[in-house]
Short mmCIF file of C-alpha atoms in Angstrom, two decimals:
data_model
loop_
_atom_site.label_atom_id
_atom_site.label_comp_id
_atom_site.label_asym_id
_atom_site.label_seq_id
_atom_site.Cartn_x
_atom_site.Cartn_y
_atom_site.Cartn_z
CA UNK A 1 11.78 -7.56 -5.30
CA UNK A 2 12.76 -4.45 -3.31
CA UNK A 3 11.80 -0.41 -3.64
CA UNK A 4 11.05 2.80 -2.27
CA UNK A 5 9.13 5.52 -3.27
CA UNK A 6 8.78 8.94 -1.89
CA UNK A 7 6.76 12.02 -2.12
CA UNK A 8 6.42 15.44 0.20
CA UNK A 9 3.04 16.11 1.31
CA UNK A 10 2.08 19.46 2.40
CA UNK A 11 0.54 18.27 6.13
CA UNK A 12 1.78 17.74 9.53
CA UNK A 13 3.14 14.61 9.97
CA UNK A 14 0.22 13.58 12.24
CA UNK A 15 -2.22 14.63 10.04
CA UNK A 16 -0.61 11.92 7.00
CA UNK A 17 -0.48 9.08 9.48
CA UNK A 18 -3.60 9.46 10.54
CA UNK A 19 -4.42 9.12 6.75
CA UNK A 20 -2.65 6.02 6.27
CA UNK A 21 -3.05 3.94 9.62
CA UNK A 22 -6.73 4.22 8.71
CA UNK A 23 -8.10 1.82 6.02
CA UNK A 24 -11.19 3.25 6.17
CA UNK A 25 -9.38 6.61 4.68
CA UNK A 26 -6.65 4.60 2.80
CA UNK A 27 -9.45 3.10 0.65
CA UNK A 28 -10.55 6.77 -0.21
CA UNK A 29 -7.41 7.45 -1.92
CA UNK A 30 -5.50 4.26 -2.54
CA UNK A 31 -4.95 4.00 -6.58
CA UNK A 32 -5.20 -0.28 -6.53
CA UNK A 33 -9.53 -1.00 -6.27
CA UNK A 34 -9.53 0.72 -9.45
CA UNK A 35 -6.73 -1.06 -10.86
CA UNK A 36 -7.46 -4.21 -9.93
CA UNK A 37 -11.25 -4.35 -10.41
CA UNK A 38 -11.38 -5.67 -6.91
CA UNK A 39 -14.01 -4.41 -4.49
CA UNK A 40 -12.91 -3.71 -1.07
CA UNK A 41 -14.35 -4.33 2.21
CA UNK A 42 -12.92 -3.56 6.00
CA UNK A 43 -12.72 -6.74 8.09
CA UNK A 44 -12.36 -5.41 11.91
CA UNK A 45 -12.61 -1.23 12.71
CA UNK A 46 -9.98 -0.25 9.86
CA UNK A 47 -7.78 1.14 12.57
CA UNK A 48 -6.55 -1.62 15.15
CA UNK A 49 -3.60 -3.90 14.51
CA UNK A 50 -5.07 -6.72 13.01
CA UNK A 51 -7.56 -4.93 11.05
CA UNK A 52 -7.16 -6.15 7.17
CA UNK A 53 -8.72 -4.64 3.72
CA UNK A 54 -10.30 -7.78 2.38
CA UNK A 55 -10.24 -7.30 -1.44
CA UNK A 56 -12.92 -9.85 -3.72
CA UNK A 57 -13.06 -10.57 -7.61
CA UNK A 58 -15.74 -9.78 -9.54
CA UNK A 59 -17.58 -12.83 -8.58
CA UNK A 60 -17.61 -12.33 -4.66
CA UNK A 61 -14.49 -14.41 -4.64
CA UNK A 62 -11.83 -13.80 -1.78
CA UNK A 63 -8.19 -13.04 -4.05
CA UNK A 64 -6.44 -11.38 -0.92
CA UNK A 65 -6.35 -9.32 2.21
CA UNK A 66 -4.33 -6.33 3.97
CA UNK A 67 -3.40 -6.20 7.47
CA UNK A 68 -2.59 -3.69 9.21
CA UNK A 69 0.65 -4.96 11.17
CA UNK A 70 1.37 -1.70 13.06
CA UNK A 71 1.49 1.81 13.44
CA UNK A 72 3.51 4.07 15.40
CA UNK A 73 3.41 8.39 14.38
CA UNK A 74 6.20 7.65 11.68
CA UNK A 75 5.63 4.15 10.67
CA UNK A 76 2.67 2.39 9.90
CA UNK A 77 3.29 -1.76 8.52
CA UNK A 78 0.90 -3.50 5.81
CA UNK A 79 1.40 -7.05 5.14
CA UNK A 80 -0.52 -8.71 2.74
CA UNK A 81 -1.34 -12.33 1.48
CA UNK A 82 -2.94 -12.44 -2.08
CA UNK A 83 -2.87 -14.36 -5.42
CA UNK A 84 -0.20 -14.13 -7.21
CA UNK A 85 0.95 -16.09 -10.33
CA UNK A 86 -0.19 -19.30 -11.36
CA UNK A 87 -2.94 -18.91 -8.11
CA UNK A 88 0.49 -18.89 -6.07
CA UNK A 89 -0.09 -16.79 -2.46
CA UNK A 90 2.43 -13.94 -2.67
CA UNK A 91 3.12 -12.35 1.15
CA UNK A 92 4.13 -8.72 -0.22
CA UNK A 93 5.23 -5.73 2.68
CA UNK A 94 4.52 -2.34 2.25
CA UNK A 95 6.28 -0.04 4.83
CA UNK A 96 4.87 3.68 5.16
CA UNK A 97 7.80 6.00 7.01
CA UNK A 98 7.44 9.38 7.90
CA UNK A 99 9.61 12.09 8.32
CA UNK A 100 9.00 15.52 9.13
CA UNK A 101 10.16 18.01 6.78
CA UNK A 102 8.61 21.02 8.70
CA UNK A 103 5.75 21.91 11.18
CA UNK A 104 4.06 21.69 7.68
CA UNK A 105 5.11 19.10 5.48
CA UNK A 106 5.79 15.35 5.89
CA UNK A 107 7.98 13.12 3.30
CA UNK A 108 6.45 9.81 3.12
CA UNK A 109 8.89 6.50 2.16
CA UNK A 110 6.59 4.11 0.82
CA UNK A 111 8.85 0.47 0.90
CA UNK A 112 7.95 -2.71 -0.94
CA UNK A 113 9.25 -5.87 -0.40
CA UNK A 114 7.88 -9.32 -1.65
CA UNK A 115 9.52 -12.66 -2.67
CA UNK A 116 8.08 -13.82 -6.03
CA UNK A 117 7.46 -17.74 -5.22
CA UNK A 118 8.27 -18.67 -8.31
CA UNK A 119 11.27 -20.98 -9.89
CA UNK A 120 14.15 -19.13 -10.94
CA UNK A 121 13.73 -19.21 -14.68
CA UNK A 122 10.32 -17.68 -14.68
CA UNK A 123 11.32 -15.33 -11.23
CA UNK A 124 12.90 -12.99 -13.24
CA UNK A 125 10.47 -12.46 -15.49
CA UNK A 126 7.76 -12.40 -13.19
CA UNK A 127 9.96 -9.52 -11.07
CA UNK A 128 10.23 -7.67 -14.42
CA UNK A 129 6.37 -7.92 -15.69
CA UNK A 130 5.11 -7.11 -11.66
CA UNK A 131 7.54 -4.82 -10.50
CA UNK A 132 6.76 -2.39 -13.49
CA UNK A 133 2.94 -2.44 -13.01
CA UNK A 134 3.08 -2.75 -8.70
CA UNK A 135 6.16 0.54 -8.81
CA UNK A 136 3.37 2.28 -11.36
CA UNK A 137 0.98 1.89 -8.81
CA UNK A 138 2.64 2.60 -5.50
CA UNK A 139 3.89 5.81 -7.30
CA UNK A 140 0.16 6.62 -8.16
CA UNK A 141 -0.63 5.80 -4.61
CA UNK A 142 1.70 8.66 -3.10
CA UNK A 143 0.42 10.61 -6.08
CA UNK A 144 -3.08 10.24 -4.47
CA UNK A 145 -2.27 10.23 -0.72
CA UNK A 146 -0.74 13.76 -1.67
CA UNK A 147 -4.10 15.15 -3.50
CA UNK A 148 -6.05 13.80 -0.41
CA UNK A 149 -4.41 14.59 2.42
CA UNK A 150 -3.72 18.03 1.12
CA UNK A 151 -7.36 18.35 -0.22
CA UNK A 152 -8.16 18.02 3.57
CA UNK A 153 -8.53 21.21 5.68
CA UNK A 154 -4.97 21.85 7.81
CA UNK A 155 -4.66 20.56 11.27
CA UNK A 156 -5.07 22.79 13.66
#
């Protein structure tokens, strides 16, 4: 399963990395805790390669993590390693990319990659019933990086 999203955020390109590469401020506008039900917890600084967003069940229970892989001023790598179906660990990558628009504005590519490990009967449906409710959410995510970043006073 393969996508990419986009969205044009009124900020300096700097200014939306900064707002991504950072858990600590990803967690303040990313649209999945609520989904999910998960609570979320920062296991390292939130800001160093290596760092990961550690998300729990209800229960205390560990159901997956986020780590940040890397991040350059127009790219910045999550790969993560969570439950998938049938208690199955699905390895999805989301990709941030950057692009100036303007002094001003930044677009933001947000692209998802995963392999469903699944057998190929029940892989396509999986794909289907996932990739609706995952695209809904990394479109809500952009949504919500937008309002925040832009929400924030301009850099100066």
């Amino acid at each position: 399963m393969r996508w990419t999203e986009s969205i044009v955020v009124d900020r300096p390109i700097g200014q939306v990395a900064a707002c991504i590469a950072d858990e600590n401020e990803l967690m303040q506008w990313s649209a999945w805790p609520q989904a999910t039900g998960y609570t979320c917890s920062i296991d390292g600084d939130g800001t160093s390669v290596g760092s990961c967003i550690v998300f729990r069940d209800n229960k205390g229970v560990e159901q997956g993590r986020q780590r940040l892989a890397s991040a350059t001023a127009d790219r910045i790598e999550y790969r993560l390693s969570n439950r998938g179906p049938g208690g199955r660990t699905m390895t999805p990558e989301v990709d941030f990319r950057l692009e100036a628009v303007s002094a001003v504005s930044t677009k933001v590519f947000l692209d998802f990659h995963v392999d469903v490990p699944l057998p190929p009967v029940l892989h396509q449906v999986a794909e289907a019933v996932i990739g609706r409710r995952v695209r809904a959410l990394h479109v809500k995510d952009l949504q919500q990086l937008k309002h925040h970043v832009e929400g924030a006073p301009a850099a100066t």
